[in-house]
Each structure stands twice: as structure tokens, then as C-alpha cells.
XYZ file of C-alpha atoms in Angstrom:
668
model
C -65.308 -2.961 -0.652
C -69.098 -3.041 -2.009
C -70.864 -6.050 -2.639
C -72.636 -6.874 -6.367
C -75.006 -9.774 -6.914
C -74.538 -9.671 -10.654
C -70.905 -10.302 -12.284
C -70.543 -7.417 -14.737
C -68.733 -8.501 -18.202
C -68.633 -11.975 -19.648
C -68.474 -14.718 -16.900
C -66.415 -17.747 -17.698
C -67.969 -20.994 -17.138
C -66.764 -23.381 -14.800
C -69.351 -25.870 -14.536
C -68.216 -27.950 -17.324
C -68.382 -31.802 -17.500
C -65.664 -33.859 -18.786
C -67.406 -34.405 -21.914
C -67.915 -30.703 -22.485
C -64.333 -30.245 -21.859
C -63.503 -32.519 -24.438
C -65.808 -31.365 -27.140
C -64.630 -27.578 -26.598
C -61.368 -28.050 -26.721
C -61.780 -30.799 -30.539
C -64.174 -27.758 -31.711
C -60.867 -25.206 -30.930
C -58.395 -27.651 -32.449
C -60.665 -28.103 -35.494
C -61.094 -24.618 -36.315
C -57.476 -23.978 -35.624
C -56.572 -26.504 -38.449
C -58.751 -24.625 -40.823
C -57.760 -21.606 -40.259
C -53.672 -22.962 -40.758
C -55.015 -24.252 -43.732
C -56.601 -21.086 -45.104
C -53.478 -18.988 -43.875
C -51.301 -21.212 -45.804
C -53.278 -20.583 -49.195
C -53.060 -16.886 -49.032
C -51.490 -15.662 -52.340
C -50.460 -12.175 -51.282
C -49.828 -12.477 -47.458
C -50.187 -9.275 -45.092
C -50.446 -8.151 -41.654
C -54.685 -8.300 -42.045
C -55.201 -11.574 -43.930
C -52.212 -13.944 -42.067
C -51.383 -12.258 -38.736
C -54.853 -10.984 -37.319
C -56.429 -13.962 -37.950
C -54.127 -16.095 -36.597
C -53.945 -13.552 -33.187
C -57.745 -13.288 -33.489
C -58.384 -17.033 -33.162
C -55.639 -17.413 -30.459
C -57.492 -14.675 -28.586
C -60.663 -16.570 -28.743
C -58.969 -19.892 -27.989
C -56.991 -18.784 -25.208
C -60.276 -18.754 -22.798
C -61.090 -22.316 -23.597
C -57.884 -23.549 -23.161
C -56.867 -21.741 -19.886
C -60.225 -22.239 -18.264
C -60.141 -25.867 -19.088
C -56.558 -26.548 -17.699
C -57.601 -24.640 -14.580
C -59.953 -26.834 -13.595
C -57.479 -29.575 -13.473
C -55.836 -27.823 -10.717
C -59.247 -26.835 -8.561
C -62.112 -29.024 -9.392
C -63.838 -30.995 -6.778
C -64.442 -33.539 -9.649
C -61.439 -36.308 -10.277
C -63.302 -36.848 -13.750
C -63.008 -33.403 -14.293
C -59.438 -32.650 -13.574
C -58.507 -35.287 -15.756
C -60.453 -34.295 -18.755
C -58.461 -30.907 -18.159
C -55.156 -32.572 -18.416
C -56.305 -34.513 -21.181
C -57.029 -31.037 -22.914
C -53.899 -29.434 -22.107
C -52.255 -32.766 -23.984
C -54.507 -31.908 -26.997
C -53.630 -28.534 -26.955
C -49.998 -29.085 -26.843
C -50.175 -31.609 -29.409
C -51.941 -28.709 -31.583
C -48.813 -26.432 -30.598
C -46.300 -29.107 -31.959
C -48.504 -29.251 -35.292
C -48.412 -25.481 -35.566
C -44.959 -25.379 -34.749
C -44.600 -27.588 -37.802
C -46.266 -25.734 -40.556
C -43.575 -24.361 -42.658
C -46.184 -23.275 -44.894
C -47.615 -21.216 -42.291
C -44.339 -19.977 -41.301
C -43.410 -18.800 -44.819
C -46.880 -16.813 -44.906
C -45.733 -15.196 -41.463
C -42.177 -14.843 -43.026
C -43.404 -12.848 -45.985
C -45.109 -10.165 -43.741
C -42.179 -10.055 -41.726
C -39.924 -9.489 -44.585
C -42.541 -6.687 -46.147
C -40.388 -3.729 -44.868
C -42.885 -1.226 -45.828
C -45.754 -2.912 -44.579
C -43.728 -3.659 -40.890
C -42.715 0.156 -40.851
C -46.591 1.065 -40.949
C -47.236 -1.191 -38.100
C -48.160 -0.034 -34.427
C -45.310 -0.705 -32.143
C -47.112 -3.674 -30.507
C -48.377 -5.016 -34.152
C -44.945 -4.719 -35.161
C -43.584 -6.615 -32.142
C -46.208 -9.390 -32.580
C -44.829 -10.361 -36.166
C -41.623 -10.352 -34.733
C -42.182 -12.882 -31.878
C -44.193 -14.724 -34.004
C -41.275 -15.277 -36.783
C -39.084 -15.630 -33.276
C -41.398 -18.409 -32.293
C -41.331 -20.097 -35.469
C -37.354 -20.457 -35.433
C -37.461 -21.421 -31.882
C -39.852 -24.177 -32.851
C -37.437 -25.739 -34.913
C -38.273 -24.705 -38.468
C -35.100 -23.839 -39.810
C -34.110 -27.372 -39.332
C -34.328 -30.179 -41.918
C -37.257 -32.406 -42.175
C -35.723 -35.139 -40.566
C -34.610 -33.528 -37.141
C -37.766 -31.734 -37.212
C -39.468 -34.496 -36.962
C -37.253 -35.801 -34.287
C -37.729 -32.728 -32.507
C -41.119 -32.923 -32.223
C -41.237 -36.307 -30.830
C -38.765 -35.247 -28.112
C -41.463 -32.135 -27.462
C -44.323 -34.622 -26.828
C -42.529 -36.921 -24.937
C -41.351 -33.891 -22.435
C -44.814 -32.763 -22.112
C -45.813 -36.276 -21.051
C -43.202 -36.056 -18.599
C -43.915 -32.742 -17.335
C -47.460 -33.551 -16.730
C -46.769 -36.882 -14.785
C -44.587 -35.096 -12.780
C -47.053 -32.239 -11.780
C -49.772 -35.132 -11.425
C -47.799 -37.172 -9.073
C -47.217 -33.709 -7.010
C -51.000 -33.036 -6.628
C -52.167 -36.461 -6.021
C -49.250 -37.357 -3.301
C -50.371 -36.152 0.416
C -47.624 -37.692 2.500
C -49.572 -38.599 6.303
C -47.898 -39.200 9.445
C -49.399 -39.966 13.243
C -48.444 -38.394 16.524
C -49.396 -38.356 19.688
C -49.847 -35.391 21.736
C -46.859 -35.851 23.657
C -44.653 -35.888 20.281
C -46.531 -32.765 19.131
C -45.197 -30.810 22.180
C -44.755 -27.171 21.328
C -47.882 -27.001 18.692
C -50.323 -24.022 19.691
C -53.437 -25.470 20.417
C -55.327 -23.924 17.367
C -53.210 -26.419 15.714
C -55.464 -29.566 17.479
C -58.843 -27.835 16.628
C -61.040 -30.260 14.413
C -57.954 -32.258 13.580
C -58.841 -35.871 12.795
C -57.767 -38.684 15.592
C -56.904 -42.227 15.309
C -56.426 -44.956 18.759
C -53.451 -46.694 18.182
C -52.615 -49.066 21.019
C -54.422 -47.347 23.264
C -52.911 -43.698 22.542
C -54.796 -41.157 20.693
C -52.658 -40.117 17.772
C -53.097 -36.874 15.343
C -53.283 -37.021 11.456
C -50.546 -34.570 10.272
C -50.415 -34.339 6.424
C -47.850 -32.416 4.267
C -50.179 -30.017 3.031
C -48.943 -26.700 4.076
C -50.912 -25.634 6.707
C -50.112 -28.734 8.635
C -46.209 -29.046 7.446
C -44.908 -25.423 7.926
C -46.026 -24.812 11.144
C -45.050 -28.886 12.521
C -41.462 -27.589 11.610
C -41.374 -24.508 12.910
C -42.943 -25.038 16.543
C -42.437 -29.186 17.133
C -39.981 -29.477 19.909
C -38.705 -32.966 19.174
C -36.027 -33.390 16.907
C -37.543 -37.034 15.856
C -41.472 -35.545 15.233
C -39.785 -32.705 12.619
C -37.985 -35.163 11.258
C -40.473 -37.802 10.769
C -42.777 -35.406 8.961
C -39.685 -33.998 6.870
C -38.868 -37.220 5.562
C -42.248 -38.549 4.516
C -42.573 -35.072 2.592
C -39.340 -35.453 0.858
C -39.825 -39.136 -0.045
C -43.147 -38.340 -1.507
C -43.042 -39.074 -5.352
C -40.055 -41.309 -5.954
C -41.151 -41.579 -9.490
C -40.391 -38.249 -10.238
C -37.100 -38.581 -9.934
C -36.736 -40.402 -13.230
C -39.559 -38.151 -14.784
C -37.166 -35.614 -14.381
C -33.954 -37.490 -15.081
C -35.647 -38.065 -18.519
C -36.686 -34.781 -18.865
C -33.337 -33.226 -18.568
C -32.110 -35.625 -21.138
C -34.636 -34.903 -23.396
C -33.822 -31.172 -22.996
C -30.372 -31.417 -23.915
C -31.386 -33.176 -26.972
C -33.740 -30.442 -27.888
C -30.976 -28.097 -27.665
C -28.730 -29.815 -29.559
C -30.921 -30.728 -32.205
C -31.587 -26.507 -32.375
C -27.787 -25.805 -32.430
C -27.131 -24.875 -28.826
C -24.595 -26.040 -26.552
C -27.115 -26.571 -23.640
C -30.465 -26.458 -23.129
C -30.088 -23.106 -20.452
C -28.409 -21.515 -23.500
C -31.229 -22.309 -25.510
C -33.945 -21.217 -23.095
C -32.162 -17.807 -21.537
C -31.428 -16.409 -25.227
C -34.867 -14.320 -25.413
C -35.038 -13.463 -21.722
C -33.674 -10.243 -19.849
C -30.662 -12.504 -18.651
C -29.685 -13.466 -22.409
C -26.928 -16.093 -21.271
C -26.058 -18.933 -18.868
C -23.092 -16.946 -17.938
C -24.582 -13.611 -16.673
C -26.735 -15.904 -14.467
C -24.046 -18.037 -12.969
C -21.800 -14.894 -12.500
C -25.065 -13.281 -10.533
C -25.395 -16.230 -8.557
C -22.173 -16.965 -7.787
C -21.552 -13.083 -6.968
C -24.382 -13.423 -4.475
C -23.354 -16.485 -3.072
C -19.848 -15.398 -1.962
C -21.312 -12.513 -0.229
C -23.708 -14.330 1.432
C -21.672 -17.320 2.500
C -19.588 -15.058 5.541
C -23.454 -14.400 6.631
C -24.626 -17.706 6.394
C -21.972 -19.223 8.391
C -22.505 -16.933 11.079
C -26.534 -17.529 11.130
C -25.593 -21.652 11.111
C -23.389 -21.129 14.181
C -26.107 -19.419 16.173
C -28.681 -21.668 15.429
C -26.286 -24.782 15.920
C -25.397 -23.086 19.257
C -29.423 -22.973 20.303
C -29.985 -26.894 19.104
C -26.539 -27.924 21.355
C -28.545 -26.354 24.265
C -31.237 -28.569 23.742
C -29.544 -31.430 23.360
C -27.469 -30.837 26.388
C -31.017 -30.284 28.529
C -32.677 -33.743 27.221
C -28.822 -35.181 27.650
C -28.557 -36.128 24.435
C -25.497 -36.152 21.902
C -25.323 -33.331 19.206
C -25.228 -35.131 15.725
C -25.395 -32.478 13.378
C -27.769 -29.700 12.169
C -30.308 -30.861 9.411
C -32.823 -29.340 7.419
C -35.570 -30.506 9.546
C -33.872 -28.088 12.052
C -33.843 -24.894 9.998
C -37.446 -23.619 10.608
C -37.705 -25.105 14.598
C -34.295 -22.693 15.470
C -34.989 -19.800 13.305
C -38.150 -19.342 15.071
C -36.654 -19.897 18.448
C -33.842 -17.507 17.679
C -36.544 -14.908 16.783
C -38.543 -15.360 19.840
C -35.616 -15.048 22.426
C -33.857 -12.010 20.516
C -36.866 -10.320 19.599
C -39.294 -12.011 22.352
C -41.773 -12.231 19.360
C -43.699 -15.456 18.390
C -45.883 -16.225 15.119
C -48.722 -17.447 16.885
C -48.951 -14.150 19.001
C -48.867 -12.314 15.662
C -51.344 -14.215 13.955
C -54.325 -13.270 16.144
C -53.975 -9.727 15.072
C -54.147 -10.885 11.202
C -57.542 -12.375 10.724
C -57.535 -13.618 6.780
C -60.597 -11.222 6.246
C -59.186 -8.380 7.657
C -56.078 -8.541 5.821
C -57.790 -8.910 2.502
C -59.709 -5.811 3.287
C -57.076 -3.948 3.941
C -54.789 -5.357 1.116
C -57.711 -4.678 -1.304
C -57.685 -0.844 0.214
C -54.099 -0.560 -0.618
C -54.152 -1.775 -4.189
C -57.285 0.483 -4.957
C -55.583 3.370 -3.869
C -52.314 2.848 -5.468
C -53.889 1.812 -8.681
C -56.601 3.898 -8.699
C -59.470 0.656 -8.934
C -62.653 -0.496 -7.076
C -63.034 -3.839 -6.012
C -66.262 -5.457 -5.322
C -67.235 -8.781 -4.076
C -69.664 -10.568 -6.103
C -72.838 -12.357 -4.270
C -74.087 -15.780 -5.198
C -70.998 -16.031 -7.535
C -70.781 -18.846 -10.155
C -67.319 -20.767 -8.492
C -65.763 -23.927 -8.447
C -66.254 -24.483 -4.757
C -68.198 -22.975 -1.880
C -65.151 -21.442 -0.347
C -64.043 -19.619 -3.414
C -64.808 -15.898 -3.592
C -64.981 -13.699 -6.741
C -64.578 -10.038 -7.036
C -65.288 -7.302 -10.230
C -62.571 -4.585 -10.555
C -63.766 -1.086 -11.859
C -61.874 2.010 -12.437
C -62.198 4.168 -9.477
C -63.007 7.498 -11.171
C -65.392 6.509 -13.886
C -67.815 3.683 -14.887
C -65.313 1.572 -16.615
C -65.017 -2.317 -16.307
C -61.439 -3.863 -15.440
C -62.030 -7.687 -14.848
C -62.593 -10.283 -12.691
C -60.762 -12.359 -10.196
C -61.229 -15.231 -7.986
C -59.675 -16.321 -4.634
C -59.245 -19.999 -3.730
C -57.488 -20.045 -0.442
C -57.952 -22.988 1.248
C -56.503 -26.547 0.622
C -58.986 -29.452 -0.631
C -58.696 -32.662 -1.607
C -56.876 -32.910 -5.330
C -56.231 -29.528 -5.420
C -53.149 -27.761 -6.511
C -51.004 -27.955 -3.392
C -48.799 -24.915 -3.535
C -49.334 -21.248 -4.218
C -49.946 -19.584 -7.201
C -51.913 -17.332 -9.723
C -53.691 -18.397 -13.058
C -54.215 -16.811 -16.052
C -58.001 -17.492 -16.751
C -58.789 -15.252 -19.765
C -56.369 -12.712 -20.766
C -57.497 -8.916 -21.572
C -57.731 -8.308 -25.558
C -58.707 -5.984 -28.040
C -61.981 -7.648 -29.915
C -62.809 -7.794 -33.458
C -65.334 -4.758 -33.173
C -62.453 -2.834 -31.184
C -64.109 -3.304 -27.610
C -62.245 -5.104 -25.117
C -62.398 -8.817 -23.945
C -61.716 -8.259 -19.910
C -59.612 -10.593 -18.154
C -59.789 -12.741 -15.903
C -57.433 -14.462 -13.078
C -57.536 -16.502 -10.016
C -55.017 -16.826 -6.723
C -54.928 -20.099 -5.581
C -53.327 -20.821 -1.960
C -53.268 -23.323 1.123
C -53.971 -21.247 3.987
C -55.117 -22.743 7.119
C -58.629 -22.685 7.213
C -61.073 -21.386 10.178
C -62.043 -23.654 13.031
C -64.672 -24.083 15.342
C -63.027 -21.920 17.656
C -61.584 -19.026 15.500
C -61.332 -17.772 12.043
C -58.674 -18.142 9.449
C -55.467 -16.514 10.669
C -52.291 -15.372 8.967
C -48.817 -15.253 10.387
C -46.890 -12.376 8.788
C -45.258 -14.700 6.227
C -48.572 -15.250 5.109
C -49.508 -11.566 4.614
C -46.501 -11.570 2.757
C -47.432 -14.129 0.785
C -50.969 -12.666 -0.119
C -49.373 -9.344 -1.166
C -46.828 -11.057 -3.529
C -49.751 -13.412 -5.338
C -52.295 -10.200 -5.193
C -49.581 -8.789 -7.097
C -49.676 -10.936 -9.975
C -53.529 -11.020 -9.723
C -53.502 -7.083 -10.330
C -50.784 -7.571 -13.268
C -53.124 -9.606 -14.909
C -55.875 -7.376 -14.407
C -54.579 -3.998 -15.259
C -52.814 -4.953 -18.493
C -54.205 -3.164 -21.455
C -52.715 -4.687 -24.907
C -54.242 -5.471 -28.170
C -53.001 -8.773 -28.249
C -53.359 -11.469 -25.878
C -50.182 -13.182 -26.226
C -48.899 -10.004 -24.468
C -51.227 -9.218 -21.951
C -50.438 -9.228 -18.229
C -48.131 -11.544 -16.660
C -47.030 -12.838 -20.633
C -43.764 -11.038 -19.935
C -40.017 -12.108 -20.029
C -40.245 -14.851 -17.271
C -37.112 -13.382 -15.573
C -38.886 -10.490 -15.138
C -42.565 -11.825 -14.393
C -42.015 -11.894 -10.279
C -40.690 -8.330 -10.522
C -44.216 -6.386 -9.285
C -44.707 -9.049 -6.993
C -41.855 -8.876 -5.437
C -42.093 -5.193 -4.640
C -45.430 -5.278 -3.326
C -43.909 -7.328 -0.338
C -42.307 -4.427 0.739
C -45.720 -3.010 1.565
C -46.084 -5.808 4.584
C -42.875 -4.732 6.313
C -44.161 -0.945 6.556
C -45.339 -0.031 10.175
C -48.677 1.812 8.804
C -49.670 -1.036 6.803
C -49.184 -3.544 9.171
C -51.579 -1.523 11.699
C -54.050 -1.013 8.764
C -53.938 -4.946 7.935
C -54.431 -5.872 11.856
C -57.375 -6.309 14.230
C -57.434 -8.926 17.014
C -59.407 -11.842 15.971
C -61.388 -11.637 19.472
C -61.092 -8.051 20.354
C -60.543 -6.047 17.579
C -57.626 -4.002 18.754
C -54.845 -2.950 16.204
C -51.609 -4.525 16.579
C -49.279 -2.929 19.065
C -46.230 -0.807 18.046
C -44.147 -2.964 19.897
C -45.169 -5.873 18.210
C -44.928 -4.277 15.074
C -41.213 -3.280 15.677
C -40.335 -6.665 16.740
C -41.605 -7.913 13.249
C -39.741 -5.546 11.253
C -36.561 -6.257 13.382
C -36.992 -9.776 12.280
C -36.723 -9.097 8.399
C -32.878 -10.000 7.645
C -32.409 -12.324 10.538
C -31.047 -15.372 9.283
C -30.758 -13.473 5.652
C -27.353 -15.683 4.897
C -29.249 -18.804 5.294
C -32.320 -17.749 3.927
C -31.043 -16.296 0.336
C -28.219 -19.396 0.174
C -31.434 -21.619 -0.169
C -32.788 -19.494 -3.204
C -29.210 -19.479 -4.845
C -28.736 -23.106 -4.012
C -32.502 -23.602 -6.071
C -31.222 -21.082 -8.728
C -28.082 -22.582 -9.428
C -29.127 -26.248 -9.191
C -31.701 -25.639 -12.035
C -28.931 -23.740 -14.082
C -26.113 -26.975 -12.956
C -28.911 -29.873 -14.477
C -29.841 -27.994 -17.717
C -26.023 -26.522 -18.582
C -24.345 -30.241 -18.865
C -23.211 -30.622 -22.623
C -22.413 -34.067 -22.476
C -22.609 -37.171 -20.300
C -25.118 -37.438 -17.659
C -26.051 -36.220 -14.422
C -27.694 -37.629 -11.333
C -30.594 -35.455 -10.375
C -30.916 -36.860 -7.171
C -27.125 -37.017 -6.001
C -26.454 -33.872 -7.345
C -29.208 -32.109 -5.598
C -28.595 -33.663 -2.504
C -24.575 -32.742 -2.525
C -25.515 -29.311 -3.898
C -27.939 -28.485 -1.336
C -25.100 -29.447 1.479
C -22.647 -27.407 -0.477
C -24.507 -24.353 -0.900
C -26.808 -24.135 1.791
C -24.520 -25.276 4.348
C -27.308 -27.704 5.912
C -28.116 -31.378 4.279
C -30.100 -34.217 5.464
C -27.592 -36.675 6.698
C -28.571 -40.004 5.713
C -32.150 -39.689 5.979
C -32.500 -40.549 2.686
C -34.398 -38.024 1.307
C -35.260 -36.848 -2.446
C -36.211 -33.194 -2.059
C -35.609 -32.988 -5.765
C -39.086 -35.036 -6.544
C -41.195 -32.289 -5.333
C -39.183 -29.121 -6.836
C -41.927 -28.877 -9.111
C -40.546 -25.495 -10.803
C -38.217 -27.860 -12.870
C -40.953 -29.210 -14.484
C -43.551 -26.578 -15.050
C -41.942 -24.020 -17.358
C -39.165 -22.810 -14.987
C -36.531 -24.849 -16.592
C -33.433 -22.851 -16.351
C -35.474 -20.196 -15.102
C -35.758 -20.353 -11.152
C -32.771 -17.469 -10.970
C -35.494 -15.195 -11.966
C -36.941 -14.843 -8.259
C -33.533 -13.413 -7.209
C -33.085 -11.393 -10.891
C -36.414 -9.993 -10.244
C -36.010 -9.191 -6.460
C -32.898 -7.097 -7.982
C -34.898 -4.818 -9.777
C -38.337 -4.648 -7.467
C -35.944 -3.498 -4.813
C -34.660 -0.802 -7.128
C -38.361 0.242 -7.836
C -39.440 0.455 -4.524
C -36.517 2.440 -3.207
C -36.343 4.935 -5.944
C -39.748 5.687 -6.348
C -42.285 4.306 -3.457
C -39.777 4.907 -0.511
C -38.769 8.668 -1.648
C -42.225 9.716 -2.772
C -44.201 7.635 -0.159
C -46.215 4.621 -0.761
C -49.559 6.168 -0.594
C -48.286 8.750 -3.362
C -51.378 8.290 -6.098
C -48.895 9.434 -8.795
C -46.601 7.146 -7.880
C -48.819 4.371 -8.070
C -50.427 5.167 -11.353
C -46.939 5.730 -12.692
C -46.388 2.160 -11.630
C -49.525 1.179 -13.146
C -48.821 2.775 -16.637
C -45.363 1.998 -16.880
C -44.709 -1.554 -15.331
C -48.354 -3.191 -15.080
C -50.258 -1.510 -18.311
C -47.968 -2.754 -21.142
C -47.797 -6.419 -20.172
C -45.309 -7.838 -22.584
C -45.850 -5.460 -25.561
C -42.553 -3.830 -24.918
C -39.438 -5.202 -23.620
C -39.144 -5.698 -19.610
C -36.180 -3.054 -19.535
C -37.907 -0.292 -21.446
C -40.674 -0.482 -18.804
C -38.110 -0.094 -15.996
C -36.001 2.450 -17.206
C -39.441 4.309 -17.790
C -40.709 3.603 -14.263
C -37.164 4.375 -12.627
C -36.167 7.329 -15.194
C -32.560 5.717 -15.500
C -31.139 2.177 -15.955
C -31.578 -0.197 -12.722
C -29.207 -1.167 -10.465
C -28.471 -3.738 -7.566
C -27.693 -1.406 -4.999
C -30.861 -1.332 -3.337
C -31.326 -5.190 -3.552
C -27.904 -5.728 -1.493
C -29.146 -3.257 1.210
C -32.550 -4.835 1.261
C -31.051 -8.215 2.435
C -28.573 -6.844 4.866
C -25.571 -6.818 2.438
């Protein structure tokens, strides 16, 4: 990976003040209003005088909107983050207004109804018009004016609820104090540079609910009381979010009924691959029925381990709970395979893993990745990269990595589109820009940032989204990159997780942080042997989340208590509950309020496709086969949403997909 001191292509400006963000968004809103009026006054609507200007302005304004909204997740300035939220609200109000412009809709509809012109359009142009007409209809423009106004009010209310929910999540960070004894079992590096406070003469360590603190503690802390304490702190955060979700579910149901749909899920799923709630329900329940027997066996093994611990300490066994899961799964792995995450991560310094993964993507996709020195970024820990074609002097795009936690930052893992790629008016290309956000453990004064194998899988997955955004080549921004059907969007990334289970890949990514030695073959074999350990319980958790999402959004009459339903369904499906701890995990289920409502099933749905893709092509033809890699780039990544996802799948597979490889991959 070479270095560059000057970023190629146009670089997005992240050094924006709150005033500059506000000014930029207001100008965009003004330009959109002006264009709507002009388009509505066109006497003879055509593709060139209606569709093209609307979407060219959309191309341009996406950059300002996405960059300002992105800053609300990553800026170190609270004022800038708040300005990003206000910008998002203004843009949402504009979308609501746009969706109410019947005069603009009529102009678009005239183009759509002109069969001669539609037949002459390219596939992508024709799809664009069809998508616009469908969107207008789903905006409610077929409704009488009175109902349309009611729908717009509901949309505005829903947006405010979703923003408040997400803001609460970002701003809430639970903290607990533990003595060294209470943290028995934690690896030594967990204490490196950790803040402390003396309480009644005892040194206590600050432990937060941020990713690098929370998940290791649940995995390694020997005392159940310690695990339970932090689990409860995390799962009693954001109590206001319960009512926000409760209200959102009600509004979504009202919206769906106004639109003539029985439920919100029926409305949401109609344009997706699954099409109907019944299809999703069948998929989830079929999988649940297959998994439950394995899950019961997994749970029995874990319960036995806890009972032994209780006997050793003279305590009475009182059940197996959510805060026990990670600890006893890890203990079972250590006993069964003689392997520890703490030993494994020493071979995976983040910097080395990144270099290895970059090599994999470069070879697979025919690309060159160049780090930009002295890059214009929003925080000193952020890195910027250029991507070029490997065999020609052709620029592809930029991406950023923001991998460590800090105050006010997005507290999960995700990828944001900052600028879509598209064809400019003069025929040249605007280059895509995208960023990955994560919360991996930072380096300390004693060691570099190290990754567990689970972290390696996560990094492989999220970079899959990055390269989906970079490798797509579409004419219009609205089809670029991950702008595919929501229940397909995880497919490329889920497929790329498979590389993290291949022996030659793990060898390539490894280098002991002290000695530089590659990971021993025996350790690789042990890692791979753990792949489907506790697969029943692990996948039942995913089934639970998908079914919970579907169920609260499939109520046609009456109310559902979102918190009580969450807790009871969790116990029922995952086989493990929280006893009388009084937790409300639903308050931190961020997907439900970030446009994954009625779509969480997409993770398992996508996994079925991804397993088929990997087994059918890469496993048979070789994970380093350049032709297979380029077929994947050209048939899956390049089209973005410019054609149906099923068409892309069938072109890559050479047939219709099936779930045989998926069931095999999870041990069924």
C-alpha cells in the first residue's frame, strides 16, 4: 500500500461550522424549491426536461446532505453534531414537501406514460422513471388532499421520534465502577491506561458501556455480579426510548392504514425482495424450528458449566441469564478447543490486519489502495485512502476509516455513504466517497490496537460495504453502491466474512505484535473449529430480533407493549431471559429507529444469498481466483441498484439462488 500526500479527485470538506452547514442546507432547499416550480411549469414533459434536471440536482445535493448528516455522527464539536441533526431535519421536511407536489408528480407521470419515449430509454434511465413514479405513489399522492396532509404530519412526527431515539443512544454512555477483585478474569491489557477513582479506600476502575469495555467484560469477568451489573447498566440506558419506539410503532401503523395497507410491514416489504410479511415469517419460523433443538443442546452445555462454578463457590444455581451467555460460550470454547481470545488477538494487530485485508480486496477486485498523508479529516485518528484501478491510471474513489471510540461519536459499527458516484452533465464521473466507523479497542502505552477474531470478521464485513460503495458505477446517484433493496444490502458483506475463516487468509493477516511471528497452524485450526459452536443460540438471537421487528410492525389493530413484548419474546425464542433484572434492551435496539424497521430479517435473508455465492463460485473456483473476483465486482457490486438484486445474483451464480449452502454453513 503506497502513500500519497495529495488526495486525487475532489475532496469533501468536513471542516464546516454550524453556520456553514445551515447556510449550505438552506441553499440546497432553495434550489430544490426553485427547480420544483420550474419542472411543474413545463408544458410538454420529457425525460430531458423533467427527469434529468430533478435527478442532476439530486446528484449534487446528496453530497451536501450526506456530508452534513455524517458529521452528526463523528464531529468532535457538539455544536456541529447538532447542526448536522438540524440539517437532517430540514432535508426531511423538504422530502415531505417534495412528496406532496402533485404538479411535479404529474409531470413525471406524463413521461412515464409516454410509451414511445420510455421504450427508447436505456435500462437505467427507464428504471429511474419507474422508481420515481413508484416513490410518488408510496408518498401518498394517490390519496385525497385531506388524507395526504394527515400523512405528512405523521411523517414529520415519526422523523422527530427517530432522531430523538438515535440522539439518546449516541449521548448515553453508562458507567460502572469495579475493584480489581470484581474484575477477576479480565486480561491485563484491560487495565492499561484505564481511569480509576478511590472509593472508601478502595481503587475502583471506570468501565463504560462502549464497545471496547462492555463486550470484553461480559466475555471474561468471572463474577456473575460484575457481569450482571454492567449488563443492567447498559440495558437500562435511554429509558425515554421505550416511549419513543412505542409512539413510532403507532404512527407507522397509522401511516400504513392511510396508504391502504393492513400493516406497516406489508407497506415496507412490498418493494423489497421478500415482498410480503408472510414470506419473512415463513423464513424466520422455518429457521427457528431447525435451530431450537441445537439451541437447547447448546444451552444445556452452558448451564452445566455455570452449575459447576456455583458448586465451587458454594452458591445456589438460580438460572442462566443473558449476562451469562458470552462468558460461558467463551469458557466452553477454551475448554473444548484450548483457545483464548486473549492469545489469538496478539497475532492480529489492527494495522497488520488492515494491510492484509487491503491486499485481499486489491487482488480480488483489481484495485490499488493508497494511503493519503496529511489528509483533511475530522479527527487525528482518522485515516483517508485513495482507490485506483490496478492496471490503469484510473481513479475510483476515496474512503475513510474512523475506528476508535470517543465522546459524542457514533457508538456502533457502520458505513456511511458521503458522496455517491454518478455521471456528471459533461459525461465525466463524480467519484464516490465513503467512511467506516467502528469502536475497536485503542492502542495503549503498552501495546498496539489488537483485534479479536470476531473483530477481524467485523472489519472484513464492513469493508465489504465500503467497496460496494466504491466499485458501483451507475449513471444516477439514487442507484449508486448500497442503494439496493434493503434485504440485499448485507449480502456482499456477509459473503466476505467467509475469508476470515480461511486458513491462508488468517495466516496472511497475522503477525504477533511483539515478535512478528505468524499465527501457528494449530491455533488457526482451533479458531475454525469454533465457527459453529453455539450456532443454535447465536442464530436464535438473530431470529428473535427479526421476528420481534416484524411482529411489532404487523399489528393491524390495538396496541403492543414494545418493552414487555421484547422481554417475553426474547425469553421464548433465544431460550435465555434476564430474570427480574428490570432491563429494557429494546431501548438500545437502534435498527428499529434507523430505517431498518420491518427489515431486520434482511441479515439472515442476505446470509442465505451470501453463503450460496461463496460456496458456488469462490469455494469452487478459489478465493484468490481473479476472474471470480472480477465477476463478483462486475455482476454484484458494479450495478448497485440499477437493476433488481435477483438479476445480479442470477448472473453471478448462473442460476437462481437457494439456501442449501446457508443451512450447511450454520451447521444444519
